[in-house]
Short mmCIF file of C-alpha atoms in Angstrom, two decimals:
data_model
loop_
_atom_site.label_atom_id
_atom_site.label_comp_id
_atom_site.label_asym_id
_atom_site.label_seq_id
_atom_site.Cartn_x
_atom_site.Cartn_y
_atom_site.Cartn_z
CA MET F 24 11.16 -8.61 19.04
CA LYS F 25 11.26 -5.94 21.47
CA LYS F 26 8.30 -3.40 20.97
CA ILE F 27 6.60 -1.51 23.21
CA ILE F 28 3.02 -3.35 22.36
CA ASN F 29 0.10 -5.63 24.01
CA ASP F 30 -1.00 -7.36 20.93
CA PRO F 31 0.25 -7.41 17.22
CA ALA F 32 -3.52 -7.67 16.18
CA THR F 33 -4.56 -4.46 17.80
CA VAL F 34 -1.45 -2.35 17.20
CA VAL F 35 -3.27 0.18 14.86
CA VAL F 36 -6.31 0.86 17.34
CA ASP F 37 -4.22 0.89 20.46
CA ALA F 38 -2.05 3.70 18.85
CA LEU F 39 -5.13 5.24 17.28
CA ARG F 40 -6.69 6.06 20.61
CA GLY F 41 -3.44 7.31 21.97
CA MET F 42 -3.18 9.68 18.83
CA ALA F 43 -6.67 10.76 19.45
CA LEU F 44 -5.92 11.61 23.13
CA ALA F 45 -2.89 13.58 22.41
CA HIS F 46 -4.15 15.68 19.61
CA ALA F 47 -8.02 15.50 20.60
CA ASP F 48 -8.18 19.45 19.64
CA LEU F 49 -7.07 18.99 15.66
CA LEU F 50 -8.24 15.03 15.24
CA ASP F 51 -11.72 13.07 15.50
CA VAL F 52 -11.03 9.60 15.21
CA GLN F 53 -13.41 7.00 14.48
CA TYR F 54 -12.70 3.21 14.76
CA ASP F 55 -15.31 1.39 12.54
CA PRO F 56 -13.82 1.54 10.01
CA ALA F 57 -10.80 3.40 11.14
CA VAL F 58 -10.76 7.13 10.06
CA VAL F 59 -8.53 9.86 10.99
CA VAL F 60 -10.78 13.45 10.42
CA ARG F 61 -9.72 16.88 11.07
CA ALA F 62 -11.90 17.98 13.86
CA ASP F 63 -14.11 20.59 12.16
CA ALA F 64 -14.82 18.29 9.14
CA PRO F 65 -16.65 18.67 6.70
CA VAL F 66 -15.71 22.18 5.82
CA PRO F 67 -18.18 23.76 3.52
CA ARG F 68 -17.68 24.39 -0.06
CA LYS F 69 -14.00 22.98 0.28
CA VAL F 70 -12.41 20.20 -1.57
CA ALA F 71 -11.76 17.26 0.68
CA VAL F 72 -8.07 15.73 0.44
CA ILE F 73 -7.90 12.44 1.48
CA SER F 74 -4.85 10.11 1.88
CA GLY F 75 -3.88 6.88 3.39
CA GLY F 76 -1.91 3.75 3.44
CA GLY F 77 -0.84 0.97 5.88
CA SER F 78 0.38 2.24 9.31
CA GLY F 79 4.11 2.15 10.54
CA HIS F 80 5.08 5.33 8.22
CA GLU F 81 4.25 7.72 11.20
CA PRO F 82 3.57 10.68 11.24
CA LEU F 83 2.38 9.80 7.58
CA HIS F 84 -0.87 10.24 7.15
CA GLY F 85 -2.84 10.58 10.49
CA GLY F 86 0.04 13.28 11.32
CA PHE F 87 -1.00 15.27 8.42
CA VAL F 88 -4.46 15.78 9.26
CA GLY F 89 -5.46 19.20 10.24
CA ARG F 90 -5.87 22.78 8.94
CA GLY F 91 -3.98 23.41 5.65
CA MET F 92 -3.12 19.59 4.82
CA LEU F 93 -5.18 16.51 4.95
CA ASP F 94 -8.99 16.19 5.69
CA ALA F 95 -8.84 12.78 6.39
CA ALA F 96 -6.29 9.51 6.52
CA CYS F 97 -7.22 6.23 6.07
CA PRO F 98 -4.91 3.77 8.33
CA GLY F 99 -4.38 0.37 6.95
CA ALA F 100 -3.33 -2.63 9.09
CA VAL F 101 0.91 -2.32 9.55
CA PHE F 102 1.99 -1.62 5.88
CA THR F 103 -1.41 -2.81 4.53
CA SER F 104 -3.37 -0.50 2.44
CA PRO F 105 -6.58 0.97 4.14
CA THR F 106 -9.77 -1.05 2.88
CA PRO F 107 -12.30 0.54 0.26
CA ASP F 108 -15.01 0.96 3.23
CA GLN F 109 -12.46 2.87 5.07
CA VAL F 110 -11.54 5.33 2.25
CA ALA F 111 -15.54 5.49 1.62
CA ALA F 112 -16.45 6.59 5.17
CA ALA F 113 -13.50 9.10 4.84
CA VAL F 114 -15.06 10.71 1.96
CA ALA F 115 -18.69 10.53 3.38
CA ARG F 116 -17.16 11.96 6.84
CA THR F 117 -15.55 14.93 5.20
CA ASP F 118 -17.43 15.82 2.38
CA GLY F 119 -17.94 19.52 2.06
CA GLY F 120 -19.67 19.73 -1.22
CA ALA F 121 -16.95 20.42 -3.59
CA GLY F 122 -15.76 17.17 -4.06
CA ALA F 123 -12.84 14.54 -2.75
CA LEU F 124 -9.39 14.39 -3.88
CA LEU F 125 -7.72 10.78 -3.29
CA ILE F 126 -3.56 11.06 -2.71
CA VAL F 127 -2.55 7.57 -3.68
CA LYS F 128 0.64 6.06 -3.16
CA ASN F 129 1.66 3.88 -6.24
CA TYR F 130 1.47 0.51 -4.47
CA THR F 131 -0.20 -2.21 -5.85
CA GLY F 132 -2.75 -2.60 -2.84
CA ASP F 133 -3.35 0.80 -2.07
CA VAL F 134 -4.23 1.75 -5.79
CA LEU F 135 -6.84 -1.48 -5.85
CA ASN F 136 -8.33 -0.42 -2.62
CA PHE F 137 -8.71 3.41 -3.50
CA GLU F 138 -9.76 2.50 -6.87
CA THR F 139 -12.52 0.16 -5.61
CA ALA F 140 -13.38 2.65 -2.81
CA GLY F 141 -13.98 5.35 -6.05
CA GLU F 142 -16.76 3.28 -7.28
CA LEU F 143 -18.40 2.91 -4.16
CA ALA F 144 -18.42 6.59 -3.31
CA ASP F 145 -22.27 7.86 -3.54
CA GLY F 146 -22.91 11.39 -5.48
CA VAL F 147 -19.29 12.76 -4.10
CA ASP F 148 -16.99 13.57 -7.28
CA VAL F 149 -13.87 11.76 -6.20
CA ARG F 150 -10.30 12.22 -7.87
CA THR F 151 -7.47 9.84 -7.61
CA VAL F 152 -4.10 10.98 -8.12
CA VAL F 153 -1.54 8.21 -7.97
CA ILE F 154 2.34 9.61 -6.51
CA ASP F 155 4.96 7.72 -8.14
CA ASP F 156 8.53 9.24 -6.95
CA ASP F 157 10.98 7.15 -6.24
CA VAL F 158 13.70 6.90 -8.82
CA ALA F 159 14.84 3.62 -7.73
CA VAL F 160 12.15 1.49 -9.44
CA LYS F 161 12.22 1.31 -13.14
CA ASP F 162 8.75 2.59 -14.75
CA SER F 163 8.25 -0.05 -17.35
CA LEU F 164 5.64 -2.41 -18.88
CA TYR F 165 7.66 -5.13 -16.45
CA THR F 166 7.10 -3.86 -13.16
CA ALA F 167 4.35 -2.16 -11.23
CA GLY F 168 5.41 1.19 -11.67
CA ARG F 169 7.61 3.43 -9.53
CA ARG F 170 6.32 3.61 -6.00
CA GLY F 171 5.08 6.43 -4.11
CA VAL F 172 7.39 7.47 -1.03
CA GLY F 173 8.54 10.96 0.21
CA GLY F 174 7.16 12.98 -2.62
CA THR F 175 3.46 12.18 -0.84
CA VAL F 176 4.49 14.60 2.05
CA LEU F 177 5.23 17.54 0.23
CA LEU F 178 2.00 16.78 -2.21
CA GLU F 179 -0.40 16.53 1.01
CA LYS F 180 1.31 19.72 2.09
CA ILE F 181 0.82 21.61 -1.02
CA VAL F 182 -2.05 20.56 -2.38
CA GLY F 183 -3.68 20.54 1.40
CA ALA F 184 -2.75 24.48 1.21
CA ALA F 185 -4.86 24.97 -2.17
CA ALA F 186 -7.86 23.13 -1.34
CA GLU F 187 -7.84 25.14 2.31
CA ARG F 188 -7.98 28.64 0.02
CA GLY F 189 -10.86 27.35 -2.12
CA VAL F 190 -9.33 25.97 -4.97
CA ASP F 191 -11.74 23.71 -6.74
CA LEU F 192 -11.38 20.12 -7.58
CA ASP F 193 -10.11 20.56 -11.08
CA GLY F 194 -7.49 22.97 -9.82
CA CYS F 195 -6.70 20.72 -6.72
CA GLU F 196 -6.36 17.79 -8.95
CA ALA F 197 -3.92 19.40 -11.56
CA LEU F 198 -2.13 21.05 -9.15
CA ALA F 199 -1.18 17.41 -7.69
CA ARG F 200 -0.34 16.18 -11.05
CA ARG F 201 2.12 18.96 -11.38
CA VAL F 202 3.95 18.46 -8.07
CA VAL F 203 4.05 14.61 -9.20
CA SER F 204 5.45 15.21 -12.28
CA ARG F 205 8.03 17.58 -10.36
CA VAL F 206 9.10 15.26 -7.27
CA ARG F 207 11.81 12.74 -7.41
CA SER F 208 12.86 10.28 -4.30
CA MET F 209 15.39 7.26 -3.23
CA GLY F 210 16.16 5.93 -0.04
CA LEU F 211 18.62 3.89 1.72
CA ALA F 212 18.41 1.35 4.58
CA LEU F 213 21.13 0.57 7.27
CA THR F 214 18.57 -1.74 9.36
CA ALA F 215 15.60 -3.58 8.67
CA CYS F 216 12.51 -2.92 10.39
CA THR F 217 10.45 -5.43 12.40
CA VAL F 218 6.70 -5.54 11.41
CA PRO F 219 4.83 -6.61 14.95
CA HIS F 220 3.02 -9.71 13.08
CA ALA F 221 6.12 -10.82 11.41
CA GLY F 222 7.78 -10.97 14.56
CA GLU F 223 11.19 -10.92 12.71
CA PRO F 224 13.23 -8.42 10.82
CA SER F 225 12.28 -8.00 7.01
CA PHE F 226 15.67 -8.81 6.09
CA THR F 227 19.26 -9.06 7.28
CA LEU F 228 21.92 -7.00 6.60
CA ALA F 229 25.75 -7.46 7.67
CA ASP F 230 27.21 -4.54 9.93
CA ASP F 231 29.00 -3.28 6.56
CA GLU F 232 26.26 -3.43 3.84
CA MET F 233 23.47 -1.19 3.40
CA GLU F 234 19.79 -1.51 1.13
CA LEU F 235 19.86 0.86 -1.64
CA GLY F 236 17.11 2.30 -3.25
CA ILE F 237 14.26 0.65 -0.49
CA GLY F 238 10.49 1.60 -0.45
CA ILE F 239 8.81 2.38 2.58
CA HIS F 240 8.03 -1.14 3.86
CA GLY F 241 10.74 -2.99 4.64
CA GLU F 242 11.21 -4.69 1.56
CA PRO F 243 14.35 -5.11 0.11
CA GLY F 244 15.87 -2.55 -2.33
CA ARG F 245 17.36 -2.84 -5.47
CA ARG F 246 20.91 -3.49 -4.68
CA ARG F 247 22.69 -4.43 -1.45
CA VAL F 248 26.01 -2.55 -1.16
CA ALA F 249 28.76 -2.05 1.27
CA VAL F 250 28.29 0.96 3.73
CA GLY F 251 30.45 3.88 2.60
CA SER F 252 30.88 7.41 4.30
CA ALA F 253 27.91 9.69 4.74
CA ASP F 254 29.25 11.69 1.69
CA GLU F 255 28.91 8.87 -0.38
CA MET F 256 25.65 7.44 0.81
CA VAL F 257 23.84 11.13 0.16
CA ARG F 258 25.48 11.24 -3.15
CA SER F 259 24.25 7.69 -3.95
CA LEU F 260 20.61 9.01 -3.35
CA LEU F 261 21.11 12.35 -4.82
CA ASP F 262 22.78 11.47 -7.86
CA PRO F 263 19.75 9.15 -9.10
CA VAL F 264 17.30 11.50 -8.21
CA LEU F 265 19.06 14.55 -9.91
CA GLU F 266 19.69 12.99 -13.15
CA ASP F 267 16.02 11.55 -13.23
CA LEU F 268 13.80 14.35 -13.81
CA PRO F 269 16.56 15.86 -14.74
CA PHE F 270 17.40 18.79 -12.19
CA GLY F 271 19.68 21.33 -13.43
CA GLU F 272 21.53 24.44 -12.69
CA GLY F 273 19.14 27.21 -11.81
CA ASP F 274 16.13 25.12 -10.57
CA ARG F 275 14.63 26.23 -7.50
CA VAL F 276 14.15 23.05 -5.48
CA LEU F 277 12.44 21.93 -2.17
CA LEU F 278 14.91 19.73 -0.11
CA PHE F 279 13.45 16.89 1.87
CA THR F 280 15.78 14.82 4.08
CA ASN F 281 13.35 12.00 5.76
CA SER F 282 14.48 9.60 8.50
CA MET F 283 13.26 5.85 8.00
CA GLY F 284 12.56 6.18 11.61
CA GLY F 285 15.61 4.79 13.38
CA THR F 286 18.18 7.34 12.11
CA PRO F 287 18.59 10.41 14.73
CA LEU F 288 18.58 13.44 13.75
CA ILE F 289 22.33 14.10 14.36
CA GLU F 290 23.01 11.98 11.57
CA LEU F 291 20.07 13.34 9.61
CA TYR F 292 21.32 16.79 9.69
CA LEU F 293 24.53 15.80 8.93
CA ALA F 294 23.32 14.14 5.57
CA HIS F 295 21.30 17.29 4.91
CA GLY F 296 24.38 19.68 5.01
CA ILE F 297 26.17 17.27 2.63
CA ALA F 298 23.03 17.09 0.18
CA GLU F 299 22.77 20.91 0.21
CA ARG F 300 26.44 21.22 -0.44
CA LEU F 301 26.25 18.97 -3.21
CA LEU F 302 23.19 20.46 -4.70
CA ALA F 303 25.00 24.21 -4.74
CA GLU F 304 28.38 22.38 -6.27
CA ARG F 305 25.38 21.84 -9.30
CA GLY F 306 23.99 25.43 -9.18
CA ILE F 307 20.80 24.16 -8.28
CA VAL F 308 19.11 26.56 -5.53
CA VAL F 309 17.48 25.08 -2.29
CA GLU F 310 14.55 27.47 -1.55
CA ARG F 311 12.78 25.17 1.03
CA ARG F 312 13.61 22.54 3.19
CA LEU F 313 12.24 19.79 5.50
CA VAL F 314 14.36 17.67 7.39
CA GLY F 315 12.70 14.96 9.98
CA PRO F 316 11.27 11.88 10.51
CA TYR F 317 8.01 12.29 8.54
CA ILE F 318 7.50 9.18 6.04
CA THR F 319 9.07 6.37 8.17
CA SER F 320 9.32 2.55 8.29
CA LEU F 321 8.70 1.59 11.72
CA GLU F 322 12.31 1.58 13.45
CA MET F 323 14.57 0.98 10.35
CA GLN F 324 17.62 2.86 10.24
CA GLY F 325 17.94 4.88 7.13
CA MET F 326 17.03 8.04 5.09
CA SER F 327 15.50 8.99 1.95
CA LEU F 328 16.35 12.15 -0.19
CA THR F 329 13.33 14.06 -1.72
CA VAL F 330 13.87 17.07 -4.46
CA LEU F 331 10.96 19.03 -5.63
CA LYS F 332 11.14 21.33 -8.48
CA LEU F 333 9.37 24.65 -7.30
CA ASP F 334 7.58 27.30 -8.77
CA ASP F 335 6.33 30.13 -7.28
CA GLU F 336 2.77 28.73 -6.62
CA MET F 337 4.34 25.78 -4.64
CA VAL F 338 6.54 27.99 -2.64
CA GLU F 339 3.43 30.04 -1.59
CA LEU F 340 1.45 27.22 -0.79
CA TRP F 341 4.35 25.45 0.81
CA ASP F 342 4.66 28.31 3.02
CA ALA F 343 1.24 28.78 3.84
CA PRO F 344 -0.35 27.97 7.31
CA VAL F 345 -0.30 24.49 8.41
CA HIS F 346 -1.78 23.10 11.94
CA THR F 347 -1.52 19.27 12.26
CA PRO F 348 0.16 17.17 14.73
CA ALA F 349 3.38 16.62 12.73
CA LEU F 350 3.44 19.80 10.84
CA ARG F 351 2.76 23.36 11.86
CA TRP F 352 3.57 26.82 10.96
CA GLY F 353 2.11 30.27 10.57
CA VAL F 354 -0.53 29.53 13.07
CA MET A 22 -24.02 -34.27 -6.53
CA ALA A 23 -24.92 -30.54 -6.02
CA CYS A 24 -23.95 -28.27 -2.94
CA THR A 25 -26.32 -26.38 -1.10
CA ALA A 26 -25.90 -22.88 1.07
CA GLU A 27 -24.77 -24.80 4.07
CA ALA A 28 -22.33 -27.04 2.15
CA VAL A 29 -20.44 -23.90 0.49
CA ALA A 30 -20.15 -22.42 4.19
CA GLU A 31 -18.99 -25.37 5.39
CA ALA A 32 -16.32 -25.58 2.74
CA VAL A 33 -15.65 -21.50 3.13
CA ARG A 34 -15.11 -22.65 6.83
CA ALA A 35 -12.19 -25.32 5.57
CA VAL A 36 -10.71 -22.64 3.72
CA ALA A 37 -10.58 -20.41 6.53
CA ALA A 38 -8.94 -23.14 8.95
CA VAL A 39 -6.32 -23.67 6.24
CA VAL A 40 -5.17 -19.97 5.68
CA VAL A 41 -4.78 -19.70 9.08
CA GLU A 42 -2.71 -22.77 9.45
CA HIS A 43 -0.34 -21.55 6.77
CA ARG A 44 -0.47 -17.99 7.83
CA GLU A 45 3.15 -18.19 8.89
CA GLU A 46 3.93 -20.06 5.90
CA LEU A 47 2.29 -17.12 3.65
CA ILE A 48 4.02 -14.49 5.67
CA ARG A 49 7.62 -15.71 5.02
CA LEU A 50 6.94 -16.38 1.54
CA ASP A 51 5.78 -12.62 1.36
CA ARG A 52 8.47 -11.66 3.30
CA GLU A 53 11.00 -12.86 0.45
CA ILE A 54 9.91 -10.96 -2.34
CA GLY A 55 7.11 -8.63 -0.79
CA ASP A 56 6.06 -6.63 2.35
CA GLY A 57 5.36 -10.20 4.62
CA ASP A 58 2.03 -9.27 5.50
CA HIS A 59 -0.20 -11.92 3.03
CA GLY A 60 -0.59 -14.46 5.60
CA GLU A 61 -1.76 -11.90 8.68
CA ASN A 62 -4.14 -10.40 5.82
CA LEU A 63 -5.55 -13.45 4.85
CA ALA A 64 -6.03 -14.74 8.23
CA ARG A 65 -7.97 -11.58 9.20
CA GLY A 66 -10.08 -11.79 6.31
CA PHE A 67 -11.25 -14.95 6.74
CA THR A 68 -11.38 -14.97 10.54
CA ALA A 69 -13.73 -12.45 10.26
CA LEU A 70 -15.76 -14.14 7.52
CA VAL A 71 -16.31 -17.48 9.85
CA SER A 72 -17.64 -15.33 12.61
CA LYS A 73 -20.49 -13.84 10.13
CA LEU A 74 -20.93 -17.39 9.28
CA ASP A 75 -23.05 -18.19 12.30
CA GLU A 76 -25.68 -16.91 10.24
CA VAL A 77 -25.45 -18.88 6.62
CA PRO A 78 -26.95 -17.21 3.91
CA SER A 79 -29.83 -18.83 2.14
CA SER A 80 -28.26 -19.77 -1.10
CA PRO A 81 -24.41 -20.77 -2.15
CA GLY A 82 -24.57 -17.04 -3.93
CA GLY A 83 -25.51 -15.56 -0.72
CA VAL A 84 -22.53 -17.16 1.13
CA LEU A 85 -20.24 -16.53 -1.73
CA ARG A 86 -21.17 -12.46 -1.79
CA LEU A 87 -20.71 -12.41 2.05
CA ALA A 88 -17.28 -13.97 1.41
CA ALA A 89 -16.55 -11.18 -1.11
CA THR A 90 -17.66 -8.20 0.94
CA THR A 91 -16.10 -9.42 4.24
CA LEU A 92 -12.59 -9.99 2.44
CA ILE A 93 -12.72 -6.54 0.54
CA SER A 94 -13.69 -4.63 3.88
CA THR A 95 -11.20 -6.41 5.92
CA VAL A 96 -8.23 -8.10 4.14
CA GLY A 97 -6.66 -4.71 2.52
CA GLY A 98 -3.21 -4.97 0.55
CA ALA A 99 -3.69 -6.11 -2.90
CA ALA A 100 -5.14 -9.33 -1.63
CA GLY A 101 -8.40 -7.87 -0.26
CA PRO A 102 -9.52 -6.38 -3.64
CA LEU A 103 -8.26 -9.60 -5.49
CA PHE A 104 -9.37 -12.33 -3.25
CA GLY A 105 -13.03 -9.87 -2.73
CA THR A 106 -13.53 -9.64 -6.81
CA ALA A 107 -13.03 -13.37 -7.11
CA PHE A 108 -15.63 -14.54 -4.62
CA LEU A 109 -18.00 -11.37 -5.83
CA ARG A 110 -17.54 -12.58 -9.59
CA ALA A 111 -18.16 -15.90 -8.52
CA ALA A 112 -21.29 -15.13 -6.28
CA THR A 113 -22.80 -13.13 -9.46
CA SER A 114 -21.93 -16.53 -11.67
CA VAL A 115 -23.81 -18.60 -9.43
CA GLY A 116 -26.97 -16.33 -9.46
CA ASP A 117 -30.03 -17.38 -6.82
CA VAL A 118 -29.93 -21.13 -7.33
CA ALA A 119 -30.23 -23.28 -4.32
CA SER A 120 -27.42 -25.56 -5.01
CA VAL A 121 -24.47 -25.56 -7.47
CA ASP A 122 -23.24 -28.57 -9.41
CA GLY A 123 -19.72 -29.30 -11.28
CA ALA A 124 -20.57 -26.89 -14.52
CA ALA A 125 -21.65 -24.07 -12.22
CA VAL A 126 -18.61 -24.49 -10.11
CA ALA A 127 -16.25 -24.17 -13.45
CA ALA A 128 -17.92 -21.42 -14.68
CA ALA A 129 -18.22 -19.59 -11.26
CA LEU A 130 -14.10 -20.11 -11.23
CA ARG A 131 -13.96 -18.54 -14.88
CA ALA A 132 -15.94 -15.65 -13.59
CA ALA A 133 -13.52 -15.38 -10.59
CA LEU A 134 -10.57 -15.75 -12.71
CA ASP A 135 -11.61 -12.99 -15.35
CA GLY A 136 -12.51 -10.67 -12.59
CA VAL A 137 -8.82 -10.87 -10.82
CA VAL A 138 -7.53 -10.62 -14.40
CA ALA A 139 -9.48 -7.13 -14.80
CA ARG A 140 -8.84 -5.47 -11.23
CA GLY A 141 -5.01 -6.72 -10.96
CA LYS A 142 -4.26 -6.94 -14.77
CA ALA A 143 -1.75 -9.24 -14.55
CA SER A 144 -1.20 -11.88 -17.01
CA LEU A 145 0.14 -15.74 -17.47
CA GLY A 146 3.53 -15.73 -16.35
CA ASP A 147 3.65 -12.64 -14.25
CA LYS A 148 4.32 -14.50 -10.98
CA THR A 149 0.85 -13.98 -9.04
CA MET A 150 -1.99 -15.57 -8.24
CA VAL A 151 -3.24 -15.50 -12.01
CA ASP A 152 -0.43 -18.16 -12.52
CA ALA A 153 -2.50 -20.59 -10.25
CA LEU A 154 -5.71 -19.48 -11.19
CA THR A 155 -5.58 -20.11 -14.72
CA PRO A 156 -4.46 -23.54 -15.00
CA ALA A 157 -6.81 -24.43 -12.43
CA VAL A 158 -10.23 -22.77 -14.55
CA ALA A 159 -8.91 -24.83 -17.75
CA ALA A 160 -8.60 -27.94 -15.70
CA ALA A 161 -12.23 -27.49 -14.14
CA GLU A 162 -13.63 -26.29 -17.29
CA SER A 163 -12.73 -29.67 -18.83
CA VAL A 164 -13.45 -31.90 -15.71
CA ALA A 165 -16.77 -30.08 -16.19
CA ALA A 166 -17.39 -30.79 -19.57
CA GLY A 167 -16.83 -34.43 -19.24
CA GLY A 168 -19.73 -34.44 -16.61
CA GLY A 169 -17.68 -34.23 -13.57
CA GLY A 170 -19.27 -33.41 -10.21
CA VAL A 171 -18.05 -30.56 -7.87
CA ALA A 172 -15.69 -32.94 -6.22
CA GLU A 173 -14.14 -34.12 -9.06
CA VAL A 174 -14.20 -30.13 -10.52
CA LEU A 175 -12.62 -28.48 -7.49
CA GLY A 176 -9.83 -31.66 -6.98
CA ALA A 177 -9.18 -31.20 -10.80
CA ALA A 178 -8.81 -27.37 -9.88
CA ALA A 179 -6.55 -27.54 -6.99
CA ASP A 180 -4.07 -30.09 -8.41
CA ALA A 181 -3.66 -27.86 -11.73
CA ALA A 182 -3.32 -24.40 -8.97
CA GLU A 183 -0.85 -26.25 -7.36
CA MET A 184 1.33 -27.01 -10.16
CA GLY A 185 0.50 -23.61 -11.57
CA ALA A 186 1.93 -21.87 -8.03
CA ASP A 187 5.05 -24.13 -8.20
CA SER A 188 5.64 -22.95 -11.97
CA THR A 189 5.93 -19.24 -10.25
CA VAL A 190 9.23 -19.90 -8.59
CA PRO A 191 11.64 -19.36 -11.20
CA MET A 192 9.82 -16.48 -12.74
CA VAL A 193 10.64 -12.77 -12.40
CA ALA A 194 7.75 -11.10 -10.86
CA ARG A 195 5.85 -8.13 -13.34
CA LYS A 196 3.38 -7.17 -11.46
CA GLY A 197 2.75 -6.43 -7.49
CA ARG A 198 5.40 -5.05 -4.91
CA ALA A 199 7.80 -8.38 -5.83
CA SER A 200 8.36 -6.33 -9.20
CA TYR A 201 10.59 -3.86 -7.76
CA LEU A 202 13.01 -6.61 -7.00
CA GLY A 203 13.24 -7.58 -10.93
CA GLU A 204 15.75 -10.53 -10.97
CA ARG A 205 15.77 -10.76 -7.24
CA SER A 206 12.47 -12.11 -7.34
CA ALA A 207 13.44 -15.26 -9.20
CA GLY A 208 13.88 -18.45 -7.12
CA HIS A 209 10.78 -17.80 -4.76
CA LEU A 210 7.21 -19.13 -4.55
CA ASP A 211 4.87 -16.62 -5.43
CA PRO A 212 2.68 -15.78 -2.03
CA GLY A 213 -0.61 -15.13 -4.07
CA ALA A 214 -0.22 -18.15 -6.12
CA ARG A 215 0.36 -20.16 -3.18
CA SER A 216 -2.46 -18.96 -1.19
CA THR A 217 -4.66 -19.29 -4.28
CA ALA A 218 -3.58 -22.98 -4.52
CA LEU A 219 -4.22 -23.57 -0.61
CA VAL A 220 -7.71 -22.30 -0.94
CA LEU A 221 -8.70 -24.46 -3.83
CA ARG A 222 -7.35 -27.21 -2.02
CA ALA A 223 -9.58 -26.60 1.00
CA LEU A 224 -12.56 -26.15 -0.66
CA ALA A 225 -11.81 -29.41 -3.23
CA GLY A 226 -11.30 -31.03 0.63
CA ARG A 227 -14.95 -30.11 1.70
CA ALA A 228 -16.62 -31.04 -1.59
CA ARG A 229 -18.66 -34.67 -1.68
#
């Protein structure tokens, strides 16, 4: 394992120190427990939008803290959900008197820890919205349900914009549930990633193999299949996404083409172009796009596609100003 | 024979040593069907717990409560809330008494299992720690009902937990991250069931 680290046990804190220095104008980082907070928090009478999860998915979530998006992020250990104290500290630090909305990706650890935190919150109206947009996972009585993946980025942006405009907690919660009901994702991996404390890759793939239907933690996917052309890869992600909701002719969508960390932009743009072409062939209108590494799995090569069915309000909130380390426009 | 706070603290230190010793094994098991952090997370939590035990609380329940709050705030993942809840319910079950006997240990294990089931919503056969803890509790209750002491109760619990953990190998996971693998999760020992058996074996090893 070759990585730019000193000690696997202190990777997250060491990274947070650098992040705090790099974005001192936007972020206030506290370390015990670890919470990344927007510099001007708490914002009076504004709903606090809080998320978090394991580290290793940068820029998610700390990179999305700032005006128009998250009020705080709780970074857990690498690929490990944060603890309830972190979430409780984030709620206390950002409480502007209008309550808090917790955005939780559907992974067992995240749900359990945020649930426990909600019970610890003292005197703050805390609501939780669980996102489960990954179509690779069967949602049934026999699984933990679909995972929360790429749709999380879009959810945080849209709900963050609503909260910034002064939408109340009921309104933010309803909007969040609407976004969750209209967003779907799927990902693939060309290589595994190496978690610092594990020291070796989470799985091994032959040169001609890929994992289809991965989550964001280096866990194996649903199936191991032969690597095909870029056209075939994009189709293998897009088809199940479009069939699931389903998306159909005339739908207006936001298309999010995401790198898992190790795939360079040249390949990502190539894939994005293919995805747009395939959507156009089906009469689906791409109204907004996001392309880049926004929810990653360390250095894993691979990509995910996320499609959100837009309405006018979501378009307006997507376009609203955002000023965070990783997303910035309109300011 | 009954256990005092100092004895419970000693047993918890033994658990920590075993968890640290098996850290890599648990990471490996978790990497096969999960995300590979189980050993790391438990080792971090129990190491933090050992340093807090420099000052031992005055009752067995106090030690268990300290274990619960420390694990919840340092482990993360699913294991933090689940092990934390187990210790918290055990602490509540034990109460403020100065020492615990076999019957109290069995009752504490039952409370721990109920807490884990309530928080994690897993049932027997889902390929989780419940598959180790459920037979452990049954064995502990049976031995306690026959008048067994702490060592006998925990020994029986550890034996049953090890068999229960082994029974997870052929199972298809229905809870936690391994459930995403579907049929591919079969053929692997569940890391949570394994760590549960390790914890009980370590506790049994220190009970006198």
